[in-house]
Amino acid sequence: MLDESLLDAPEDLAEADRRGLLRGAAEAGARVRTAARHAAEAGVADLKPDGRPRAVLIAGPGAAATHAADLLGTLAGAGSPVTRLAPSGVASASGALRWELPGWAGSVDLLLIATPDGTEPSLSLLADQAYRRGCTIVAVAPAGTPLAEAVDGAHGLFIPMATAPYDQDEPLAGSAPGVLWALLTPLLALLDRVGLLTAPPDALEAVADRLDHIAERCGPAIVTYSNPAKALAAELADALPVIWTEGVSAGPAGRRFAAGLAELAGTPAVVAELPEALAAHSALLAGPLAASADPDDFFRDRVEEPPALHARVVLLRDRPLGGLTAAPAARDLALSHDTPISELEPDPGGELESLAELIAVTDFTAVYLALASGA
């Protein structure tokens, strides 16, 4: 159950924020600036690549590496395939995970290692394996960790992760807002230098500015009725979020939102891209999760009986209005089944800025749901 009164109690929110999630969301812009500076100090701007790599491989634990790979692959397009190396193992603990290079990986490929930990033995072994295969190696992790030594020994490029003191207070969640930007920003700068995507220093500064702007709009001191993240969190109380995305950049933002809802708030969600989402989720909206599925809900005792779980569509868009869009059909489908719909669309700006805004608002939403529901 969501305690909506907590949303407008900033001091109580801060007290409930034992994992530093709100601070991570609020300081995302600062993380981008610090991470960009670390990348520059590590020599990313001075690199002289011989050409594009045949393939980019990304290894790292948890949701942070998964989201980074998803975002980089989307932004890079078909220039060089971006593939996440999924770990194997018997548990999610860092020492139990194992990564292996694919058999075809070699001297024309780029291995990226992204981790907020840096103590995983298998990642150090992966760096050594990549060195023996001739791969170019770049890693982002906390400074002074075993991985930093392994990458240095493999003649790779190590970029210290932009960390905050409160990162060590509690185990870091892979979907934590600060973790994503601390790992992603140096990789954006690197792949811009390699020529796989466009993320020059001024674009990263614009991303930081946009994240600061969202932090002002969505911060804990801003009341729910004028705070888009708190408002969406309240709308998703006791609902099954059905996340639909439209536009290339909105896809990774929607998938990250669904993962963050599950990991941070314990809220299940389903996600799909338009227009395919209309067919994929049509039966879901017509079934028992539709708001109109329980005609007796009006007579339910609001005090004694818990509310029934109903779907709510969340539409994330990064396309300008007036273009070729499936949004009208999406609204018609939702409303035809009495399913409410919430929409988020970023302010005008570059692709990275639009993506940053969608991620930032939905990150704040997941955090507010987590704190107000006691997750």
mmCIF file of C-alpha atoms in Angstrom:
data_model
loop_
_atom_site.group_PDB
_atom_site.id
_atom_site.type_symbol
_atom_site.label_atom_id
_atom_site.label_comp_id
_atom_site.label_asym_id
_atom_site.label_seq_id
_atom_site.Cartn_x
_atom_site.Cartn_y
_atom_site.Cartn_z
ATOM 1 C CA MET A 1 0.000 0.000 0.000
ATOM 2 C CA LEU A 2 1.272 3.437 -0.945
ATOM 3 C CA ASP A 3 1.352 6.050 1.803
ATOM 4 C CA GLU A 4 0.532 9.093 -0.356
ATOM 5 C CA SER A 5 0.855 11.441 2.628
ATOM 6 C CA LEU A 6 4.558 10.569 2.746
ATOM 7 C CA LEU A 7 5.055 12.000 -0.742
ATOM 8 C CA ASP A 8 4.485 15.535 0.551
ATOM 9 C CA ALA A 9 6.570 15.109 3.707
ATOM 10 C CA PRO A 10 10.173 15.837 2.600
ATOM 11 C CA GLU A 11 11.708 15.158 6.015
ATOM 12 C CA ASP A 12 9.964 11.800 6.304
ATOM 13 C CA LEU A 13 11.063 10.914 2.760
ATOM 14 C CA ALA A 14 14.655 11.718 3.655
ATOM 15 C CA GLU A 15 14.417 9.560 6.774
ATOM 16 C CA ALA A 16 13.006 6.648 4.772
ATOM 17 C CA ASP A 17 15.707 6.990 2.093
ATOM 18 C CA ARG A 18 18.223 4.607 3.677
ATOM 19 C CA ARG A 19 19.744 3.655 0.308
ATOM 20 C CA GLY A 20 20.417 7.212 -0.855
ATOM 21 C CA LEU A 21 18.063 6.812 -3.820
ATOM 22 C CA LEU A 22 16.664 10.349 -3.710
ATOM 23 C CA ARG A 23 20.131 11.789 -3.342
ATOM 24 C CA GLY A 24 21.313 9.730 -6.301
ATOM 25 C CA ALA A 25 18.432 11.003 -8.439
ATOM 26 C CA ALA A 26 18.921 14.601 -7.344
ATOM 27 C CA GLU A 27 22.674 14.518 -7.946
ATOM 28 C CA ALA A 28 22.524 12.805 -11.353
ATOM 29 C CA GLY A 29 23.634 15.977 -13.132
ATOM 30 C CA ALA A 30 26.626 16.340 -10.824
ATOM 31 C CA ARG A 31 27.514 12.688 -11.438
ATOM 32 C CA VAL A 32 27.538 13.308 -15.188
ATOM 33 C CA ARG A 33 29.903 16.269 -14.798
ATOM 34 C CA THR A 34 32.238 14.382 -12.462
ATOM 35 C CA ALA A 35 32.223 11.276 -14.651
ATOM 36 C CA ALA A 36 32.954 13.351 -17.761
ATOM 37 C CA ARG A 37 35.880 14.962 -15.946
ATOM 38 C CA HIS A 38 37.206 11.550 -14.900
ATOM 39 C CA ALA A 39 36.988 10.378 -18.513
ATOM 40 C CA ALA A 40 38.925 13.438 -19.707
ATOM 41 C CA GLU A 41 41.581 13.008 -17.001
ATOM 42 C CA ALA A 42 41.953 9.346 -17.975
ATOM 43 C CA GLY A 43 42.841 10.441 -21.511
ATOM 44 C CA VAL A 44 39.684 9.605 -23.458
ATOM 45 C CA ALA A 45 39.859 12.885 -25.409
ATOM 46 C CA ASP A 46 43.454 12.129 -26.450
ATOM 47 C CA LEU A 47 42.692 8.716 -27.934
ATOM 48 C CA LYS A 48 43.457 8.252 -31.624
ATOM 49 C CA PRO A 49 41.420 5.212 -32.695
ATOM 50 C CA ASP A 50 42.366 3.439 -35.905
ATOM 51 C CA GLY A 51 38.707 2.991 -36.807
ATOM 52 C CA ARG A 52 35.469 1.593 -35.530
ATOM 53 C CA PRO A 53 35.610 -1.712 -33.683
ATOM 54 C CA ARG A 54 33.931 -4.673 -35.316
ATOM 55 C CA ALA A 55 31.854 -5.214 -32.182
ATOM 56 C CA VAL A 56 31.489 -3.686 -28.712
ATOM 57 C CA LEU A 57 31.142 -6.131 -25.814
ATOM 58 C CA ILE A 58 29.925 -4.949 -22.402
ATOM 59 C CA ALA A 59 30.370 -6.912 -19.193
ATOM 60 C CA GLY A 60 29.261 -6.043 -15.691
ATOM 61 C CA PRO A 61 26.914 -7.132 -12.933
ATOM 62 C CA GLY A 62 23.269 -6.266 -12.435
ATOM 63 C CA ALA A 63 20.876 -3.815 -13.956
ATOM 64 C CA ALA A 64 23.408 -0.996 -14.330
ATOM 65 C CA ALA A 65 25.455 -2.863 -16.937
ATOM 66 C CA THR A 66 22.295 -4.116 -18.642
ATOM 67 C CA HIS A 67 20.859 -0.617 -18.954
ATOM 68 C CA ALA A 68 24.191 0.835 -20.113
ATOM 69 C CA ALA A 69 24.428 -1.799 -22.849
ATOM 70 C CA ASP A 70 20.813 -1.161 -23.894
ATOM 71 C CA LEU A 71 21.329 2.611 -24.068
ATOM 72 C CA LEU A 72 24.658 2.450 -25.879
ATOM 73 C CA GLY A 73 23.349 -0.091 -28.372
ATOM 74 C CA THR A 74 20.342 2.103 -29.125
ATOM 75 C CA LEU A 75 22.427 5.254 -29.562
ATOM 76 C CA ALA A 76 25.111 3.523 -31.639
ATOM 77 C CA GLY A 77 22.610 1.975 -34.037
ATOM 78 C CA ALA A 78 23.992 -0.393 -36.650
ATOM 79 C CA GLY A 79 27.512 1.124 -36.745
ATOM 80 C CA SER A 80 28.986 -1.623 -34.575
ATOM 81 C CA PRO A 81 26.850 -4.144 -32.729
ATOM 82 C CA VAL A 82 26.793 -3.612 -28.963
ATOM 83 C CA THR A 83 26.411 -6.883 -27.075
ATOM 84 C CA ARG A 84 26.103 -7.420 -23.347
ATOM 85 C CA LEU A 85 27.978 -10.421 -22.042
ATOM 86 C CA ALA A 86 25.501 -12.090 -19.710
ATOM 87 C CA PRO A 87 27.097 -13.722 -16.664
ATOM 88 C CA SER A 88 26.608 -17.271 -15.488
ATOM 89 C CA GLY A 89 26.903 -18.609 -11.962
ATOM 90 C CA VAL A 90 25.027 -20.044 -9.039
ATOM 91 C CA ALA A 91 24.141 -16.771 -7.281
ATOM 92 C CA SER A 92 23.989 -13.020 -7.841
ATOM 93 C CA ALA A 93 26.931 -12.338 -5.491
ATOM 94 C CA SER A 94 29.943 -10.799 -7.201
ATOM 95 C CA GLY A 95 32.235 -13.735 -6.443
ATOM 96 C CA ALA A 96 29.775 -16.251 -7.875
ATOM 97 C CA LEU A 97 29.359 -14.639 -11.296
ATOM 98 C CA ARG A 98 31.370 -15.704 -14.344
ATOM 99 C CA TRP A 99 31.919 -13.902 -17.650
ATOM 100 C CA GLU A 100 33.410 -15.378 -20.815
ATOM 101 C CA LEU A 101 34.340 -13.829 -24.148
ATOM 102 C CA PRO A 102 32.587 -15.294 -27.190
ATOM 103 C CA GLY A 103 34.807 -17.487 -29.318
ATOM 104 C CA TRP A 104 34.947 -14.993 -32.181
ATOM 105 C CA ALA A 105 36.175 -12.030 -30.083
ATOM 106 C CA GLY A 106 39.604 -10.781 -31.116
ATOM 107 C CA SER A 107 41.857 -7.858 -31.940
ATOM 108 C CA VAL A 108 39.234 -5.857 -33.844
ATOM 109 C CA ASP A 109 36.751 -5.843 -30.950
ATOM 110 C CA LEU A 110 36.290 -3.537 -27.957
ATOM 111 C CA LEU A 111 35.545 -4.850 -24.462
ATOM 112 C CA LEU A 112 33.872 -2.463 -22.009
ATOM 113 C CA ILE A 113 33.668 -3.431 -18.338
ATOM 114 C CA ALA A 114 31.260 -1.413 -16.184
ATOM 115 C CA THR A 115 30.754 -2.203 -12.504
ATOM 116 C CA PRO A 116 30.020 -0.230 -9.329
ATOM 117 C CA ASP A 117 31.938 -2.871 -7.358
ATOM 118 C CA GLY A 118 35.254 -3.730 -8.989
ATOM 119 C CA THR A 119 36.052 -6.717 -6.751
ATOM 120 C CA GLU A 120 34.523 -9.398 -9.001
ATOM 121 C CA PRO A 121 37.287 -11.974 -9.636
ATOM 122 C CA SER A 122 35.775 -13.062 -12.944
ATOM 123 C CA LEU A 123 35.889 -9.552 -14.384
ATOM 124 C CA SER A 124 39.608 -9.379 -13.651
ATOM 125 C CA LEU A 125 40.004 -12.762 -15.360
ATOM 126 C CA LEU A 126 37.919 -11.485 -18.282
ATOM 127 C CA ALA A 127 40.294 -8.523 -18.711
ATOM 128 C CA ASP A 128 43.239 -10.936 -18.820
ATOM 129 C CA GLN A 129 41.445 -13.168 -21.317
ATOM 130 C CA ALA A 130 40.661 -10.172 -23.539
ATOM 131 C CA TYR A 131 44.289 -9.052 -23.401
ATOM 132 C CA ARG A 132 45.462 -12.484 -24.567
ATOM 133 C CA ARG A 133 42.920 -12.339 -27.405
ATOM 134 C CA GLY A 134 44.120 -8.874 -28.458
ATOM 135 C CA CYS A 135 40.890 -7.011 -27.591
ATOM 136 C CA THR A 136 40.977 -3.351 -26.645
ATOM 137 C CA ILE A 137 39.889 -3.040 -22.997
ATOM 138 C CA VAL A 138 38.218 -0.105 -21.220
ATOM 139 C CA ALA A 139 36.800 -0.346 -17.694
ATOM 140 C CA VAL A 140 34.780 1.963 -15.445
ATOM 141 C CA ALA A 141 34.822 0.988 -11.768
ATOM 142 C CA PRO A 142 35.712 2.458 -8.373
ATOM 143 C CA ALA A 143 39.362 3.429 -8.051
ATOM 144 C CA GLY A 144 41.710 1.229 -6.044
ATOM 145 C CA THR A 145 39.844 -2.001 -6.743
ATOM 146 C CA PRO A 146 41.315 -5.295 -8.003
ATOM 147 C CA LEU A 147 39.738 -4.656 -11.402
ATOM 148 C CA ALA A 148 41.690 -1.417 -11.762
ATOM 149 C CA GLU A 149 44.936 -3.347 -11.248
ATOM 150 C CA ALA A 150 43.849 -6.079 -13.674
ATOM 151 C CA VAL A 151 43.011 -3.594 -16.428
ATOM 152 C CA ASP A 152 46.296 -1.796 -15.912
ATOM 153 C CA GLY A 153 48.131 -5.111 -16.169
ATOM 154 C CA ALA A 154 46.248 -5.871 -19.392
ATOM 155 C CA HIS A 155 47.353 -2.511 -20.870
ATOM 156 C CA GLY A 156 43.764 -1.305 -20.964
ATOM 157 C CA LEU A 157 42.227 2.052 -20.141
ATOM 158 C CA PHE A 158 40.795 2.400 -16.640
ATOM 159 C CA ILE A 159 38.387 5.260 -15.813
ATOM 160 C CA PRO A 160 37.580 5.797 -12.121
ATOM 161 C CA MET A 161 33.854 5.706 -11.412
ATOM 162 C CA ALA A 162 32.279 8.899 -10.055
ATOM 163 C CA THR A 163 31.223 7.737 -6.605
ATOM 164 C CA ALA A 164 29.513 9.471 -3.683
ATOM 165 C CA PRO A 165 30.148 8.902 0.042
ATOM 166 C CA TYR A 166 26.656 7.495 0.613
ATOM 167 C CA ASP A 167 27.230 4.814 -2.046
ATOM 168 C CA GLN A 168 28.939 2.754 0.623
ATOM 169 C CA ASP A 169 26.189 3.145 3.247
ATOM 170 C CA GLU A 170 23.984 0.405 1.790
ATOM 171 C CA PRO A 171 24.448 -2.215 -0.959
ATOM 172 C CA LEU A 172 24.078 -0.440 -4.290
ATOM 173 C CA ALA A 173 21.000 -1.279 -6.346
ATOM 174 C CA GLY A 174 21.744 -1.703 -10.038
ATOM 175 C CA SER A 175 18.787 0.542 -10.879
ATOM 176 C CA ALA A 176 19.926 3.328 -8.528
ATOM 177 C CA PRO A 177 19.965 6.625 -10.480
ATOM 178 C CA GLY A 178 23.474 7.684 -9.497
ATOM 179 C CA VAL A 179 24.998 4.354 -10.519
ATOM 180 C CA LEU A 180 23.693 4.505 -14.086
ATOM 181 C CA TRP A 181 25.093 7.953 -14.894
ATOM 182 C CA ALA A 182 28.407 7.282 -13.160
ATOM 183 C CA LEU A 183 28.974 4.226 -15.382
ATOM 184 C CA LEU A 184 27.302 5.417 -18.571
ATOM 185 C CA THR A 185 28.861 8.883 -18.977
ATOM 186 C CA PRO A 186 32.505 7.785 -19.479
ATOM 187 C CA LEU A 187 31.349 5.153 -21.970
ATOM 188 C CA LEU A 188 29.408 7.789 -23.914
ATOM 189 C CA ALA A 189 32.538 9.948 -24.078
ATOM 190 C CA LEU A 190 34.602 6.965 -25.205
ATOM 191 C CA LEU A 191 32.226 5.824 -27.945
ATOM 192 C CA ASP A 192 31.923 9.415 -29.152
ATOM 193 C CA ARG A 193 35.711 9.434 -29.567
ATOM 194 C CA VAL A 194 35.586 6.090 -31.370
ATOM 195 C CA GLY A 195 32.896 7.444 -33.679
ATOM 196 C CA LEU A 196 30.071 5.058 -32.793
ATOM 197 C CA LEU A 197 27.731 7.749 -31.469
ATOM 198 C CA THR A 198 27.560 11.499 -30.907
ATOM 199 C CA ALA A 199 28.221 12.606 -27.335
ATOM 200 C CA PRO A 200 30.724 15.489 -27.370
ATOM 201 C CA PRO A 201 31.532 17.374 -24.149
ATOM 202 C CA ASP A 202 28.915 20.072 -24.817
ATOM 203 C CA ALA A 203 26.225 17.387 -25.266
ATOM 204 C CA LEU A 204 27.180 15.769 -21.956
ATOM 205 C CA GLU A 205 27.030 19.174 -20.278
ATOM 206 C CA ALA A 206 23.541 19.661 -21.771
ATOM 207 C CA VAL A 207 22.549 16.274 -20.316
ATOM 208 C CA ALA A 208 23.795 17.367 -16.900
ATOM 209 C CA ASP A 209 21.821 20.614 -17.164
ATOM 210 C CA ARG A 210 18.656 18.717 -18.136
ATOM 211 C CA LEU A 211 19.115 16.329 -15.198
ATOM 212 C CA ASP A 212 19.519 19.321 -12.864
ATOM 213 C CA HIS A 213 16.319 20.810 -14.263
ATOM 214 C CA ILE A 214 14.388 17.579 -13.679
ATOM 215 C CA ALA A 215 15.777 17.362 -10.152
ATOM 216 C CA GLU A 216 14.320 20.811 -9.474
ATOM 217 C CA ARG A 217 10.929 19.828 -10.906
ATOM 218 C CA CYS A 218 10.769 16.409 -9.248
ATOM 219 C CA GLY A 219 12.559 16.998 -5.941
ATOM 220 C CA PRO A 220 11.057 15.993 -2.584
ATOM 221 C CA ALA A 221 10.225 19.599 -1.671
ATOM 222 C CA ILE A 222 7.925 19.979 -4.725
ATOM 223 C CA VAL A 223 4.323 19.048 -3.899
ATOM 224 C CA THR A 224 2.613 16.210 -5.705
ATOM 225 C CA TYR A 225 0.184 18.235 -7.833
ATOM 226 C CA SER A 226 3.072 20.084 -9.549
ATOM 227 C CA ASN A 227 5.642 17.263 -9.388
ATOM 228 C CA PRO A 228 5.403 14.915 -12.412
ATOM 229 C CA ALA A 229 7.293 12.085 -10.687
ATOM 230 C CA LYS A 230 5.241 12.172 -7.486
ATOM 231 C CA ALA A 231 2.028 12.466 -9.500
ATOM 232 C CA LEU A 232 2.930 9.412 -11.576
ATOM 233 C CA ALA A 233 3.897 7.475 -8.445
ATOM 234 C CA ALA A 234 0.487 8.251 -6.929
ATOM 235 C CA GLU A 235 -1.244 7.206 -10.158
ATOM 236 C CA LEU A 236 0.603 3.884 -10.137
ATOM 237 C CA ALA A 237 -0.400 3.038 -6.564
ATOM 238 C CA ASP A 238 -2.147 -0.356 -6.549
ATOM 239 C CA ALA A 239 -1.814 -0.544 -10.346
ATOM 240 C CA LEU A 240 0.005 -2.795 -12.774
ATOM 241 C CA PRO A 241 2.109 -0.429 -14.913
ATOM 242 C CA VAL A 242 1.778 -1.225 -18.606
ATOM 243 C CA ILE A 243 4.645 0.769 -20.098
ATOM 244 C CA TRP A 244 4.436 1.653 -23.773
ATOM 245 C CA THR A 245 7.247 3.482 -25.521
ATOM 246 C CA GLU A 246 7.375 5.329 -28.820
ATOM 247 C CA GLY A 247 10.552 6.518 -30.455
ATOM 248 C CA VAL A 248 13.996 4.944 -30.533
ATOM 249 C CA SER A 249 15.331 6.530 -27.349
ATOM 250 C CA ALA A 250 12.176 5.929 -25.332
ATOM 251 C CA GLY A 251 12.622 2.155 -25.589
ATOM 252 C CA PRO A 252 15.629 1.891 -23.236
ATOM 253 C CA ALA A 253 14.010 4.414 -20.871
ATOM 254 C CA GLY A 254 10.869 2.262 -20.653
ATOM 255 C CA ARG A 255 12.811 -0.930 -20.064
ATOM 256 C CA ARG A 256 14.855 0.775 -17.343
ATOM 257 C CA PHE A 257 11.639 2.081 -15.739
ATOM 258 C CA ALA A 258 10.171 -1.430 -15.594
ATOM 259 C CA ALA A 259 13.385 -2.816 -14.089
ATOM 260 C CA GLY A 260 13.588 0.018 -11.555
ATOM 261 C CA LEU A 261 9.990 -0.491 -10.448
ATOM 262 C CA ALA A 262 10.724 -4.145 -9.772
ATOM 263 C CA GLU A 263 14.130 -3.735 -8.102
ATOM 264 C CA LEU A 264 13.513 -0.575 -6.091
ATOM 265 C CA ALA A 265 9.774 -0.605 -5.372
ATOM 266 C CA GLY A 266 8.866 -4.281 -5.714
ATOM 267 C CA THR A 267 6.253 -3.347 -8.346
ATOM 268 C CA PRO A 268 5.836 -5.648 -11.359
ATOM 269 C CA ALA A 269 5.435 -4.006 -14.753
ATOM 270 C CA VAL A 270 5.215 -4.999 -18.388
ATOM 271 C CA VAL A 271 6.836 -3.022 -21.198
ATOM 272 C CA ALA A 272 6.604 -2.983 -24.995
ATOM 273 C CA GLU A 273 7.244 -0.598 -27.870
ATOM 274 C CA LEU A 274 4.548 0.931 -30.047
ATOM 275 C CA PRO A 275 3.010 0.013 -32.413
ATOM 276 C CA GLU A 276 3.651 -3.665 -31.559
ATOM 277 C CA ALA A 277 2.464 -3.046 -27.988
ATOM 278 C CA LEU A 278 -1.105 -2.604 -29.253
ATOM 279 C CA ALA A 279 -1.297 -6.250 -30.314
ATOM 280 C CA ALA A 280 0.948 -7.598 -27.567
ATOM 281 C CA HIS A 281 -1.096 -6.107 -24.706
ATOM 282 C CA SER A 282 -4.591 -5.983 -26.189
ATOM 283 C CA ALA A 283 -5.677 -9.192 -24.429
ATOM 284 C CA LEU A 284 -4.116 -7.986 -21.173
ATOM 285 C CA LEU A 285 -6.203 -4.806 -21.214
ATOM 286 C CA ALA A 286 -9.337 -6.755 -22.092
ATOM 287 C CA GLY A 287 -8.856 -9.286 -19.299
ATOM 288 C CA PRO A 288 -9.359 -9.231 -15.528
ATOM 289 C CA LEU A 289 -6.793 -6.454 -15.073
ATOM 290 C CA ALA A 290 -8.918 -3.916 -16.941
ATOM 291 C CA ALA A 291 -10.473 -1.233 -14.769
ATOM 292 C CA SER A 292 -13.922 -2.268 -16.011
ATOM 293 C CA ALA A 293 -13.348 -5.956 -15.216
ATOM 294 C CA ASP A 294 -14.903 -5.823 -11.733
ATOM 295 C CA PRO A 295 -18.364 -4.226 -11.823
ATOM 296 C CA ASP A 296 -18.717 -4.701 -8.050
ATOM 297 C CA ASP A 297 -15.649 -2.572 -7.261
ATOM 298 C CA PHE A 298 -17.886 0.491 -6.755
ATOM 299 C CA PHE A 299 -19.509 -1.220 -3.780
ATOM 300 C CA ARG A 300 -16.224 -2.374 -2.206
ATOM 301 C CA ASP A 301 -15.586 -1.356 1.400
ATOM 302 C CA ARG A 302 -12.756 1.155 0.914
ATOM 303 C CA VAL A 303 -11.522 0.678 4.470
ATOM 304 C CA GLU A 304 -11.731 -3.073 4.996
ATOM 305 C CA GLU A 305 -11.096 -4.481 1.502
ATOM 306 C CA PRO A 306 -7.839 -3.973 -0.397
ATOM 307 C CA PRO A 307 -8.210 -2.495 -3.877
ATOM 308 C CA ALA A 308 -8.151 -4.802 -6.862
ATOM 309 C CA LEU A 309 -5.079 -4.652 -9.098
ATOM 310 C CA HIS A 310 -5.853 -2.920 -12.392
ATOM 311 C CA ALA A 311 -3.662 -1.974 -15.316
ATOM 312 C CA ARG A 312 -2.565 1.602 -15.977
ATOM 313 C CA VAL A 313 -0.837 2.508 -19.218
ATOM 314 C CA VAL A 314 2.258 4.724 -19.031
ATOM 315 C CA LEU A 315 3.161 6.134 -22.445
ATOM 316 C CA LEU A 316 6.756 7.352 -22.843
ATOM 317 C CA ARG A 317 7.392 9.260 -26.068
ATOM 318 C CA ASP A 318 10.381 10.997 -27.556
ATOM 319 C CA ARG A 319 8.826 11.983 -30.859
ATOM 320 C CA PRO A 320 7.435 15.447 -31.683
ATOM 321 C CA LEU A 321 3.696 15.785 -31.961
ATOM 322 C CA GLY A 322 2.282 15.802 -35.477
ATOM 323 C CA GLY A 323 4.550 13.114 -36.933
ATOM 324 C CA LEU A 324 3.807 9.497 -37.762
ATOM 325 C CA THR A 325 2.668 8.190 -34.404
ATOM 326 C CA ALA A 326 0.686 5.338 -32.868
ATOM 327 C CA ALA A 327 -0.160 7.396 -29.784
ATOM 328 C CA PRO A 328 -3.815 8.093 -30.812
ATOM 329 C CA ALA A 329 -4.407 4.375 -31.388
ATOM 330 C CA ALA A 330 -2.769 3.625 -28.022
ATOM 331 C CA ARG A 331 -5.048 6.084 -26.235
ATOM 332 C CA ASP A 332 -8.119 4.659 -27.991
ATOM 333 C CA LEU A 333 -7.191 1.088 -27.023
ATOM 334 C CA ALA A 334 -6.613 1.975 -23.377
ATOM 335 C CA LEU A 335 -9.740 4.068 -22.997
ATOM 336 C CA SER A 336 -11.890 1.504 -24.813
ATOM 337 C CA HIS A 337 -11.138 -0.829 -21.898
ATOM 338 C CA ASP A 338 -11.580 1.905 -19.277
ATOM 339 C CA THR A 339 -7.841 1.763 -18.592
ATOM 340 C CA PRO A 340 -6.341 5.083 -17.435
ATOM 341 C CA ILE A 341 -3.279 6.376 -19.249
ATOM 342 C CA SER A 342 -0.392 8.586 -18.123
ATOM 343 C CA GLU A 343 1.912 10.236 -20.648
ATOM 344 C CA LEU A 344 5.465 11.567 -20.443
ATOM 345 C CA GLU A 345 7.129 13.469 -23.257
ATOM 346 C CA PRO A 346 10.400 15.391 -22.856
ATOM 347 C CA ASP A 347 10.914 19.042 -23.610
ATOM 348 C CA PRO A 348 12.593 19.867 -26.949
ATOM 349 C CA GLY A 349 16.297 19.126 -27.147
ATOM 350 C CA GLY A 350 18.871 16.704 -28.472
ATOM 351 C CA GLU A 351 18.515 12.947 -28.393
ATOM 352 C CA LEU A 352 20.672 12.559 -25.287
ATOM 353 C CA GLU A 353 18.768 15.303 -23.445
ATOM 354 C CA SER A 354 15.394 13.741 -24.288
ATOM 355 C CA LEU A 355 16.603 10.353 -23.148
ATOM 356 C CA ALA A 356 18.018 11.832 -19.938
ATOM 357 C CA GLU A 357 14.707 13.532 -19.118
ATOM 358 C CA LEU A 358 12.643 10.365 -19.595
ATOM 359 C CA ILE A 359 15.088 8.377 -17.470
ATOM 360 C CA ALA A 360 15.255 11.048 -14.759
ATOM 361 C CA VAL A 361 11.482 11.460 -14.333
ATOM 362 C CA THR A 362 10.868 7.708 -14.259
ATOM 363 C CA ASP A 363 13.821 7.186 -11.888
ATOM 364 C CA PHE A 364 12.282 9.675 -9.455
ATOM 365 C CA THR A 365 8.932 7.917 -9.864
ATOM 366 C CA ALA A 366 10.382 4.508 -8.990
ATOM 367 C CA VAL A 367 12.160 6.017 -5.976
ATOM 368 C CA TYR A 368 9.001 7.691 -4.674
ATOM 369 C CA LEU A 369 7.056 4.457 -5.076
ATOM 370 C CA ALA A 370 9.785 2.599 -3.195
ATOM 371 C CA LEU A 371 9.903 5.057 -0.301
ATOM 372 C CA ALA A 372 6.144 5.598 0.032
ATOM 373 C CA SER A 373 5.407 1.877 -0.075
ATOM 374 C CA GLY A 374 8.134 0.975 2.426
ATOM 375 C CA ALA A 375 10.074 -1.166 -0.042
#
